[in-house]
Short mmCIF file of N, CA and C in Angstrom, two decimals:
data_model
loop_
_atom_site.label_atom_id
_atom_site.label_comp_id
_atom_site.label_asym_id
_atom_site.label_seq_id
_atom_site.Cartn_x
_atom_site.Cartn_y
_atom_site.Cartn_z
N MET A 1 0.83 -1.18 0.00
CA MET A 1 0.00 0.00 0.00
C MET A 1 0.88 1.25 0.00
N ILE A 2 0.40 2.25 -0.65
CA ILE A 2 1.13 3.52 -0.65
C ILE A 2 0.42 4.48 0.29
N ASP A 3 1.20 5.32 0.91
CA ASP A 3 0.61 6.33 1.79
C ASP A 3 0.49 7.61 0.98
N SER A 4 -0.62 7.72 0.28
CA SER A 4 -0.80 8.87 -0.60
C SER A 4 -0.96 10.17 0.16
N GLN A 5 -1.26 10.10 1.44
CA GLN A 5 -1.41 11.32 2.22
C GLN A 5 -0.08 12.06 2.36
N LEU A 6 1.02 11.36 2.15
CA LEU A 6 2.33 12.01 2.18
C LEU A 6 2.55 12.90 0.96
N LEU A 7 1.77 12.66 -0.07
CA LEU A 7 1.90 13.45 -1.29
C LEU A 7 0.86 14.56 -1.26
N GLU A 8 1.33 15.79 -1.10
CA GLU A 8 0.42 16.92 -0.99
C GLU A 8 -0.18 17.31 -2.34
N ASN A 9 0.52 17.03 -3.41
CA ASN A 9 0.07 17.39 -4.73
C ASN A 9 -0.92 16.33 -5.23
N PRO A 10 -2.16 16.72 -5.56
CA PRO A 10 -3.15 15.73 -5.98
C PRO A 10 -2.77 15.01 -7.27
N TRP A 11 -2.07 15.70 -8.17
CA TRP A 11 -1.64 15.05 -9.40
C TRP A 11 -0.65 13.93 -9.08
N LEU A 12 0.28 14.18 -8.16
CA LEU A 12 1.24 13.14 -7.77
C LEU A 12 0.54 11.99 -7.05
N ARG A 13 -0.46 12.30 -6.26
CA ARG A 13 -1.25 11.24 -5.61
C ARG A 13 -1.92 10.38 -6.66
N SER A 14 -2.52 11.04 -7.63
CA SER A 14 -3.19 10.31 -8.71
C SER A 14 -2.19 9.43 -9.47
N LEU A 15 -1.04 9.98 -9.77
CA LEU A 15 0.00 9.22 -10.47
C LEU A 15 0.46 8.02 -9.64
N ALA A 16 0.62 8.21 -8.34
CA ALA A 16 1.03 7.11 -7.47
C ALA A 16 -0.02 6.00 -7.47
N HIS A 17 -1.29 6.40 -7.43
CA HIS A 17 -2.37 5.41 -7.46
C HIS A 17 -2.41 4.68 -8.81
N TYR A 18 -2.22 5.43 -9.88
CA TYR A 18 -2.23 4.82 -11.22
C TYR A 18 -1.08 3.82 -11.35
N ALA A 19 0.11 4.23 -10.91
CA ALA A 19 1.26 3.31 -10.96
C ALA A 19 0.99 2.06 -10.13
N ALA A 20 0.38 2.23 -8.97
CA ALA A 20 0.06 1.08 -8.13
C ALA A 20 -0.96 0.18 -8.83
N ALA A 21 -1.92 0.78 -9.53
CA ALA A 21 -2.91 -0.01 -10.27
C ALA A 21 -2.23 -0.86 -11.35
N VAL A 22 -1.28 -0.26 -12.05
CA VAL A 22 -0.56 -0.98 -13.09
C VAL A 22 0.20 -2.16 -12.49
N VAL A 23 0.95 -1.90 -11.44
CA VAL A 23 1.75 -2.96 -10.81
C VAL A 23 0.84 -4.07 -10.29
N HIS A 24 -0.22 -3.71 -9.62
CA HIS A 24 -1.12 -4.74 -9.06
C HIS A 24 -1.83 -5.52 -10.16
N THR A 25 -2.13 -4.88 -11.28
CA THR A 25 -2.72 -5.61 -12.41
C THR A 25 -1.75 -6.66 -12.90
N PHE A 26 -0.49 -6.26 -13.10
CA PHE A 26 0.50 -7.20 -13.63
C PHE A 26 0.87 -8.28 -12.62
N CYS A 27 0.65 -8.02 -11.35
CA CYS A 27 0.92 -9.02 -10.31
C CYS A 27 -0.29 -9.91 -10.03
N GLY A 28 -1.41 -9.58 -10.65
CA GLY A 28 -2.60 -10.40 -10.47
C GLY A 28 -3.47 -10.03 -9.29
N ASN A 29 -3.18 -8.92 -8.64
CA ASN A 29 -3.99 -8.44 -7.51
C ASN A 29 -5.08 -7.52 -8.07
N LEU A 30 -6.08 -8.12 -8.68
CA LEU A 30 -7.00 -7.35 -9.53
C LEU A 30 -7.97 -6.48 -8.75
N THR A 31 -8.41 -6.92 -7.59
CA THR A 31 -9.29 -6.07 -6.78
C THR A 31 -8.54 -4.84 -6.29
N THR A 32 -7.31 -5.05 -5.84
CA THR A 32 -6.49 -3.93 -5.39
C THR A 32 -6.19 -2.99 -6.55
N ALA A 33 -5.90 -3.56 -7.72
CA ALA A 33 -5.63 -2.74 -8.90
C ALA A 33 -6.83 -1.87 -9.25
N GLU A 34 -8.01 -2.45 -9.20
CA GLU A 34 -9.22 -1.69 -9.51
C GLU A 34 -9.44 -0.57 -8.49
N ASP A 35 -9.19 -0.87 -7.23
CA ASP A 35 -9.31 0.16 -6.18
C ASP A 35 -8.36 1.33 -6.45
N TYR A 36 -7.11 1.01 -6.79
CA TYR A 36 -6.13 2.08 -7.04
C TYR A 36 -6.49 2.88 -8.29
N LEU A 37 -6.98 2.21 -9.32
CA LEU A 37 -7.35 2.95 -10.52
C LEU A 37 -8.52 3.89 -10.23
N ASN A 38 -9.47 3.44 -9.45
CA ASN A 38 -10.58 4.31 -9.05
C ASN A 38 -10.08 5.49 -8.21
N GLN A 39 -9.12 5.24 -7.32
CA GLN A 39 -8.56 6.33 -6.51
C GLN A 39 -7.81 7.33 -7.38
N ALA A 40 -7.10 6.84 -8.38
CA ALA A 40 -6.38 7.74 -9.29
C ALA A 40 -7.36 8.66 -10.01
N LEU A 41 -8.46 8.10 -10.48
CA LEU A 41 -9.46 8.90 -11.17
C LEU A 41 -10.20 9.84 -10.23
N ALA A 42 -10.35 9.45 -8.96
CA ALA A 42 -11.07 10.26 -7.98
C ALA A 42 -10.35 11.56 -7.64
N GLU A 43 -9.06 11.62 -7.88
CA GLU A 43 -8.32 12.86 -7.60
C GLU A 43 -8.77 14.02 -8.47
N LYS A 44 -9.37 13.72 -9.61
CA LYS A 44 -9.93 14.71 -10.52
C LYS A 44 -8.95 15.81 -10.91
N THR A 45 -7.70 15.42 -11.04
CA THR A 45 -6.68 16.38 -11.49
C THR A 45 -6.37 16.21 -12.97
N PHE A 46 -6.98 15.21 -13.59
CA PHE A 46 -6.63 14.87 -14.95
C PHE A 46 -7.06 15.90 -15.97
N ASN A 47 -7.91 16.83 -15.60
CA ASN A 47 -8.31 17.86 -16.56
C ASN A 47 -7.12 18.73 -16.96
N LEU A 48 -6.05 18.68 -16.19
CA LEU A 48 -4.84 19.42 -16.53
C LEU A 48 -3.96 18.66 -17.50
N ASP A 49 -4.24 17.36 -17.68
CA ASP A 49 -3.35 16.51 -18.47
C ASP A 49 -4.18 15.46 -19.21
N LEU A 50 -4.67 15.81 -20.40
CA LEU A 50 -5.53 14.91 -21.15
C LEU A 50 -4.84 13.61 -21.56
N PRO A 51 -3.56 13.61 -21.96
CA PRO A 51 -2.92 12.33 -22.27
C PRO A 51 -2.86 11.39 -21.06
N TYR A 52 -2.66 11.94 -19.88
CA TYR A 52 -2.65 11.13 -18.67
C TYR A 52 -4.02 10.51 -18.42
N LEU A 53 -5.07 11.31 -18.56
CA LEU A 53 -6.43 10.80 -18.39
C LEU A 53 -6.72 9.71 -19.41
N ALA A 54 -6.34 9.95 -20.66
CA ALA A 54 -6.57 8.95 -21.71
C ALA A 54 -5.86 7.64 -21.37
N SER A 55 -4.66 7.73 -20.86
CA SER A 55 -3.92 6.54 -20.48
C SER A 55 -4.63 5.78 -19.36
N MET A 56 -5.08 6.51 -18.34
CA MET A 56 -5.78 5.85 -17.23
C MET A 56 -7.07 5.19 -17.71
N LEU A 57 -7.83 5.90 -18.52
CA LEU A 57 -9.09 5.34 -19.00
C LEU A 57 -8.85 4.12 -19.88
N THR A 58 -7.80 4.17 -20.69
CA THR A 58 -7.47 3.05 -21.56
C THR A 58 -6.95 1.87 -20.75
N PHE A 59 -6.25 2.13 -19.65
CA PHE A 59 -5.69 1.04 -18.86
C PHE A 59 -6.78 0.12 -18.32
N TRP A 60 -8.00 0.62 -18.19
CA TRP A 60 -9.09 -0.25 -17.77
C TRP A 60 -9.14 -1.50 -18.64
N GLY A 61 -8.81 -1.36 -19.92
CA GLY A 61 -8.84 -2.50 -20.83
C GLY A 61 -7.89 -3.61 -20.41
N TYR A 62 -6.70 -3.25 -19.95
CA TYR A 62 -5.76 -4.27 -19.45
C TYR A 62 -6.36 -4.98 -18.24
N LEU A 63 -6.97 -4.19 -17.36
CA LEU A 63 -7.58 -4.76 -16.16
C LEU A 63 -8.74 -5.68 -16.55
N TYR A 64 -9.56 -5.27 -17.51
CA TYR A 64 -10.65 -6.12 -17.97
C TYR A 64 -10.13 -7.45 -18.52
N VAL A 65 -9.08 -7.40 -19.32
CA VAL A 65 -8.51 -8.64 -19.86
C VAL A 65 -8.01 -9.51 -18.72
N ALA A 66 -7.31 -8.91 -17.77
CA ALA A 66 -6.79 -9.68 -16.63
C ALA A 66 -7.93 -10.31 -15.84
N GLN A 67 -9.08 -9.66 -15.80
CA GLN A 67 -10.24 -10.17 -15.08
C GLN A 67 -11.03 -11.19 -15.91
N GLY A 68 -10.64 -11.38 -17.17
CA GLY A 68 -11.38 -12.28 -18.05
C GLY A 68 -12.63 -11.65 -18.63
N ARG A 69 -12.72 -10.34 -18.56
CA ARG A 69 -13.89 -9.59 -19.06
C ARG A 69 -13.58 -9.10 -20.47
N TYR A 70 -13.48 -10.06 -21.40
CA TYR A 70 -13.03 -9.75 -22.76
C TYR A 70 -14.02 -8.87 -23.52
N ALA A 71 -15.32 -9.09 -23.33
CA ALA A 71 -16.31 -8.24 -24.01
C ALA A 71 -16.19 -6.80 -23.55
N ALA A 72 -15.96 -6.58 -22.25
CA ALA A 72 -15.79 -5.22 -21.73
C ALA A 72 -14.53 -4.59 -22.32
N ALA A 73 -13.46 -5.38 -22.44
CA ALA A 73 -12.22 -4.86 -23.02
C ALA A 73 -12.43 -4.46 -24.48
N LEU A 74 -13.14 -5.30 -25.23
CA LEU A 74 -13.39 -4.98 -26.64
C LEU A 74 -14.33 -3.80 -26.79
N GLN A 75 -15.27 -3.65 -25.87
CA GLN A 75 -16.16 -2.49 -25.89
C GLN A 75 -15.35 -1.22 -25.65
N LEU A 76 -14.41 -1.27 -24.73
CA LEU A 76 -13.55 -0.11 -24.46
C LEU A 76 -12.76 0.25 -25.72
N VAL A 77 -12.21 -0.77 -26.38
CA VAL A 77 -11.42 -0.55 -27.60
C VAL A 77 -12.28 0.06 -28.70
N ASP A 78 -13.54 -0.34 -28.78
CA ASP A 78 -14.44 0.15 -29.82
C ASP A 78 -14.98 1.55 -29.54
N SER A 79 -14.88 2.01 -28.30
CA SER A 79 -15.37 3.35 -27.96
C SER A 79 -14.38 4.40 -28.47
N PRO A 80 -14.84 5.63 -28.64
CA PRO A 80 -13.93 6.67 -29.11
C PRO A 80 -12.72 6.83 -28.18
N LEU A 81 -11.58 7.07 -28.76
CA LEU A 81 -10.36 7.32 -27.99
C LEU A 81 -10.53 8.61 -27.20
N PRO A 82 -10.24 8.58 -25.90
CA PRO A 82 -10.36 9.82 -25.11
C PRO A 82 -9.46 10.92 -25.68
N LYS A 83 -9.90 12.16 -25.51
CA LYS A 83 -9.08 13.29 -25.95
C LYS A 83 -7.69 13.17 -25.33
N GLY A 84 -6.68 13.42 -26.13
CA GLY A 84 -5.31 13.34 -25.65
C GLY A 84 -4.71 11.96 -25.76
N GLY A 85 -5.50 10.98 -26.22
CA GLY A 85 -5.02 9.60 -26.29
C GLY A 85 -3.87 9.40 -27.25
N GLY A 86 -3.93 10.02 -28.40
CA GLY A 86 -2.85 9.97 -29.37
C GLY A 86 -2.43 8.56 -29.75
N ILE A 87 -1.25 8.48 -30.32
CA ILE A 87 -0.76 7.21 -30.86
C ILE A 87 -0.50 6.19 -29.74
N GLU A 88 -0.07 6.63 -28.58
CA GLU A 88 0.15 5.68 -27.49
C GLU A 88 -1.15 5.04 -27.04
N GLY A 89 -2.21 5.82 -26.99
CA GLY A 89 -3.52 5.26 -26.66
C GLY A 89 -3.97 4.25 -27.71
N GLU A 90 -3.70 4.56 -28.97
CA GLU A 90 -4.03 3.61 -30.03
C GLU A 90 -3.23 2.32 -29.88
N PHE A 91 -1.94 2.44 -29.55
CA PHE A 91 -1.12 1.25 -29.35
C PHE A 91 -1.61 0.43 -28.16
N MET A 92 -1.94 1.11 -27.06
CA MET A 92 -2.47 0.40 -25.89
C MET A 92 -3.74 -0.36 -26.27
N ARG A 93 -4.60 0.29 -27.02
CA ARG A 93 -5.84 -0.35 -27.44
C ARG A 93 -5.58 -1.54 -28.35
N GLY A 94 -4.56 -1.46 -29.18
CA GLY A 94 -4.22 -2.59 -30.03
C GLY A 94 -3.80 -3.80 -29.22
N VAL A 95 -2.98 -3.58 -28.19
CA VAL A 95 -2.56 -4.67 -27.31
C VAL A 95 -3.77 -5.25 -26.59
N ILE A 96 -4.62 -4.39 -26.07
CA ILE A 96 -5.82 -4.84 -25.37
C ILE A 96 -6.71 -5.66 -26.30
N GLN A 97 -6.93 -5.15 -27.50
CA GLN A 97 -7.78 -5.84 -28.45
C GLN A 97 -7.21 -7.22 -28.80
N GLY A 98 -5.92 -7.28 -29.09
CA GLY A 98 -5.30 -8.55 -29.43
C GLY A 98 -5.41 -9.56 -28.30
N MET A 99 -5.18 -9.10 -27.06
CA MET A 99 -5.28 -10.01 -25.91
C MET A 99 -6.73 -10.45 -25.69
N ALA A 100 -7.69 -9.53 -25.80
CA ALA A 100 -9.10 -9.88 -25.58
C ALA A 100 -9.58 -10.87 -26.63
N LEU A 101 -9.17 -10.67 -27.86
CA LEU A 101 -9.55 -11.61 -28.91
C LEU A 101 -8.96 -12.99 -28.64
N LEU A 102 -7.70 -13.03 -28.23
CA LEU A 102 -7.09 -14.30 -27.88
C LEU A 102 -7.81 -14.94 -26.70
N GLY A 103 -8.16 -14.14 -25.72
CA GLY A 103 -8.91 -14.65 -24.57
C GLY A 103 -10.24 -15.27 -24.97
N GLN A 104 -10.84 -14.75 -26.03
CA GLN A 104 -12.11 -15.30 -26.52
C GLN A 104 -11.89 -16.47 -27.48
N GLY A 105 -10.62 -16.82 -27.70
CA GLY A 105 -10.33 -17.94 -28.59
C GLY A 105 -10.28 -17.57 -30.06
N GLU A 106 -10.29 -16.30 -30.36
CA GLU A 106 -10.27 -15.84 -31.75
C GLU A 106 -8.81 -15.59 -32.19
N ARG A 107 -8.11 -16.69 -32.44
CA ARG A 107 -6.68 -16.62 -32.76
C ARG A 107 -6.38 -15.90 -34.06
N VAL A 108 -7.17 -16.13 -35.08
CA VAL A 108 -6.92 -15.49 -36.38
C VAL A 108 -7.05 -13.97 -36.24
N ALA A 109 -8.11 -13.52 -35.59
CA ALA A 109 -8.32 -12.08 -35.41
C ALA A 109 -7.23 -11.49 -34.51
N SER A 110 -6.85 -12.22 -33.47
CA SER A 110 -5.79 -11.75 -32.59
C SER A 110 -4.47 -11.60 -33.35
N ARG A 111 -4.16 -12.58 -34.20
CA ARG A 111 -2.92 -12.53 -34.99
C ARG A 111 -2.94 -11.34 -35.94
N ARG A 112 -4.10 -11.08 -36.57
CA ARG A 112 -4.21 -9.94 -37.49
C ARG A 112 -3.95 -8.63 -36.75
N VAL A 113 -4.59 -8.46 -35.59
CA VAL A 113 -4.42 -7.24 -34.79
C VAL A 113 -2.96 -7.09 -34.35
N ALA A 114 -2.37 -8.17 -33.84
CA ALA A 114 -0.99 -8.10 -33.34
C ALA A 114 0.00 -7.84 -34.47
N THR A 115 -0.24 -8.41 -35.64
CA THR A 115 0.65 -8.19 -36.79
C THR A 115 0.59 -6.73 -37.23
N GLN A 116 -0.61 -6.18 -37.31
CA GLN A 116 -0.77 -4.77 -37.68
C GLN A 116 -0.14 -3.85 -36.63
N LEU A 117 -0.34 -4.19 -35.37
CA LEU A 117 0.24 -3.40 -34.29
C LEU A 117 1.76 -3.42 -34.35
N ALA A 118 2.33 -4.59 -34.58
CA ALA A 118 3.79 -4.70 -34.66
C ALA A 118 4.34 -3.85 -35.80
N ALA A 119 3.68 -3.89 -36.95
CA ALA A 119 4.14 -3.10 -38.09
C ALA A 119 4.07 -1.61 -37.80
N ARG A 120 2.95 -1.16 -37.21
CA ARG A 120 2.81 0.27 -36.88
C ARG A 120 3.82 0.70 -35.82
N ALA A 121 4.00 -0.13 -34.78
CA ALA A 121 4.93 0.22 -33.71
C ALA A 121 6.37 0.25 -34.24
N ARG A 122 6.73 -0.70 -35.09
CA ARG A 122 8.07 -0.72 -35.67
C ARG A 122 8.29 0.55 -36.49
N HIS A 123 7.31 0.87 -37.32
CA HIS A 123 7.42 2.06 -38.18
C HIS A 123 7.53 3.34 -37.35
N ALA A 124 6.78 3.43 -36.27
CA ALA A 124 6.76 4.64 -35.44
C ALA A 124 7.88 4.67 -34.40
N GLY A 125 8.59 3.55 -34.23
CA GLY A 125 9.70 3.51 -33.28
C GLY A 125 9.27 3.31 -31.83
N TYR A 126 8.11 2.71 -31.60
CA TYR A 126 7.63 2.45 -30.23
C TYR A 126 8.03 1.04 -29.83
N ARG A 127 9.19 0.92 -29.21
CA ARG A 127 9.76 -0.38 -28.87
C ARG A 127 8.90 -1.16 -27.88
N LEU A 128 8.31 -0.49 -26.92
CA LEU A 128 7.48 -1.19 -25.94
C LEU A 128 6.32 -1.90 -26.62
N TYR A 129 5.58 -1.19 -27.46
CA TYR A 129 4.41 -1.79 -28.10
C TYR A 129 4.82 -2.80 -29.16
N LEU A 130 5.97 -2.60 -29.80
CA LEU A 130 6.49 -3.61 -30.71
C LEU A 130 6.79 -4.89 -29.95
N ALA A 131 7.44 -4.77 -28.81
CA ALA A 131 7.77 -5.95 -28.01
C ALA A 131 6.50 -6.66 -27.54
N GLU A 132 5.50 -5.91 -27.12
CA GLU A 132 4.26 -6.52 -26.66
C GLU A 132 3.53 -7.20 -27.82
N ALA A 133 3.51 -6.57 -28.99
CA ALA A 133 2.87 -7.19 -30.16
C ALA A 133 3.59 -8.47 -30.54
N GLU A 134 4.92 -8.44 -30.53
CA GLU A 134 5.69 -9.64 -30.86
C GLU A 134 5.48 -10.74 -29.83
N GLN A 135 5.37 -10.37 -28.57
CA GLN A 135 5.12 -11.37 -27.52
C GLN A 135 3.73 -11.97 -27.69
N LEU A 136 2.76 -11.14 -28.01
CA LEU A 136 1.42 -11.65 -28.24
C LEU A 136 1.43 -12.61 -29.43
N LEU A 137 2.10 -12.25 -30.50
CA LEU A 137 2.20 -13.14 -31.66
C LEU A 137 2.84 -14.48 -31.28
N ALA A 138 3.84 -14.43 -30.42
CA ALA A 138 4.52 -15.66 -30.00
C ALA A 138 3.62 -16.55 -29.15
N LEU A 139 2.63 -15.97 -28.50
CA LEU A 139 1.76 -16.72 -27.58
C LEU A 139 0.47 -17.23 -28.23
N ILE A 140 0.15 -16.76 -29.41
CA ILE A 140 -1.16 -17.07 -29.99
C ILE A 140 -1.38 -18.57 -30.18
N ASP A 141 -0.39 -19.27 -30.68
CA ASP A 141 -0.57 -20.70 -30.93
C ASP A 141 -0.43 -21.55 -29.67
N ASN A 142 0.14 -21.00 -28.64
CA ASN A 142 0.30 -21.73 -27.38
C ASN A 142 0.09 -20.73 -26.23
N PRO A 143 -1.16 -20.28 -26.05
CA PRO A 143 -1.41 -19.23 -25.06
C PRO A 143 -1.20 -19.71 -23.63
N PRO A 144 -0.82 -18.79 -22.78
CA PRO A 144 -0.69 -19.12 -21.35
C PRO A 144 -2.08 -19.30 -20.75
N PRO A 145 -2.15 -19.75 -19.52
CA PRO A 145 -3.47 -19.73 -18.85
C PRO A 145 -4.02 -18.31 -18.93
N LEU A 146 -5.31 -18.20 -19.20
CA LEU A 146 -5.88 -16.87 -19.45
C LEU A 146 -5.67 -15.90 -18.31
N GLY A 147 -5.57 -16.37 -17.09
CA GLY A 147 -5.29 -15.49 -15.96
C GLY A 147 -3.91 -14.88 -16.01
N ASP A 148 -3.02 -15.45 -16.80
CA ASP A 148 -1.65 -14.94 -16.94
C ASP A 148 -1.42 -14.19 -18.24
N LEU A 149 -2.46 -13.99 -19.04
CA LEU A 149 -2.31 -13.41 -20.37
C LEU A 149 -1.69 -12.01 -20.33
N VAL A 150 -2.23 -11.13 -19.52
CA VAL A 150 -1.72 -9.74 -19.48
C VAL A 150 -0.27 -9.73 -19.04
N ARG A 151 0.03 -10.47 -18.00
CA ARG A 151 1.41 -10.53 -17.49
C ARG A 151 2.34 -11.14 -18.55
N SER A 152 1.87 -12.17 -19.24
CA SER A 152 2.70 -12.85 -20.25
C SER A 152 3.00 -11.96 -21.45
N VAL A 153 2.07 -11.09 -21.79
CA VAL A 153 2.28 -10.19 -22.93
C VAL A 153 3.05 -8.94 -22.52
N CYS A 154 2.71 -8.36 -21.38
CA CYS A 154 3.22 -7.04 -21.02
C CYS A 154 4.45 -7.05 -20.11
N CYS A 155 4.72 -8.13 -19.45
CA CYS A 155 5.83 -8.18 -18.50
C CYS A 155 6.94 -9.07 -19.03
N ILE A 156 7.32 -8.81 -20.26
CA ILE A 156 8.36 -9.61 -20.89
C ILE A 156 9.74 -9.15 -20.46
N ARG A 157 10.67 -10.05 -20.59
CA ARG A 157 12.05 -9.70 -20.26
C ARG A 157 12.67 -8.93 -21.42
N TRP A 158 13.50 -7.98 -21.11
CA TRP A 158 14.13 -7.15 -22.13
C TRP A 158 15.58 -7.56 -22.37
N GLU A 159 15.90 -8.82 -22.12
CA GLU A 159 17.28 -9.27 -22.31
C GLU A 159 17.66 -9.37 -23.78
N LYS A 160 16.71 -9.66 -24.62
CA LYS A 160 17.00 -9.77 -26.04
C LYS A 160 16.56 -8.49 -26.74
N PRO A 161 17.21 -8.12 -27.81
CA PRO A 161 16.80 -6.91 -28.52
C PRO A 161 15.46 -7.15 -29.23
N VAL A 162 14.68 -6.09 -29.35
CA VAL A 162 13.43 -6.16 -30.08
C VAL A 162 13.77 -6.28 -31.54
N ASN A 163 13.05 -7.12 -32.24
CA ASN A 163 13.33 -7.40 -33.65
C ASN A 163 13.38 -6.14 -34.50
N SER A 164 14.43 -5.99 -35.22
CA SER A 164 14.61 -5.05 -36.33
C SER A 164 14.07 -3.64 -36.13
N LEU A 165 14.35 -3.07 -35.01
CA LEU A 165 13.98 -1.66 -34.84
C LEU A 165 15.18 -0.79 -35.02
#
């Protein structure tokens, strides 16, 4: 747990909660992750930083996939991108969509999404999303247990170089 009361700045409190939500999602502590994400949004400081708000709102998709709520994740991806979302929001949504489709057993659609995402990320120079797309592609034919999908795609080791960037 973080002691957010030590942070006097509400934006920093929100950021601390958001970071905790991300970590707890990847560690599988999904109830705690959801609580932290709600606390981050409750600070209501995001009107000063639209890309930050877009990132937080989009991160719900990762949490939905981790919870096995694939329809909710795909609904989030199909909704309009929040203002300030930009290309990073689009990349996040691509990862979410590919994972949700795989979670639903739609391997062909997941492969199509991940292949397109990898090409766009490579072209734009976004190594993180390229690595996640490549990891998703590597898992499609032999997926991990669905409860480990988000962690298996997003928490990859960086010991090897990302392909051809």
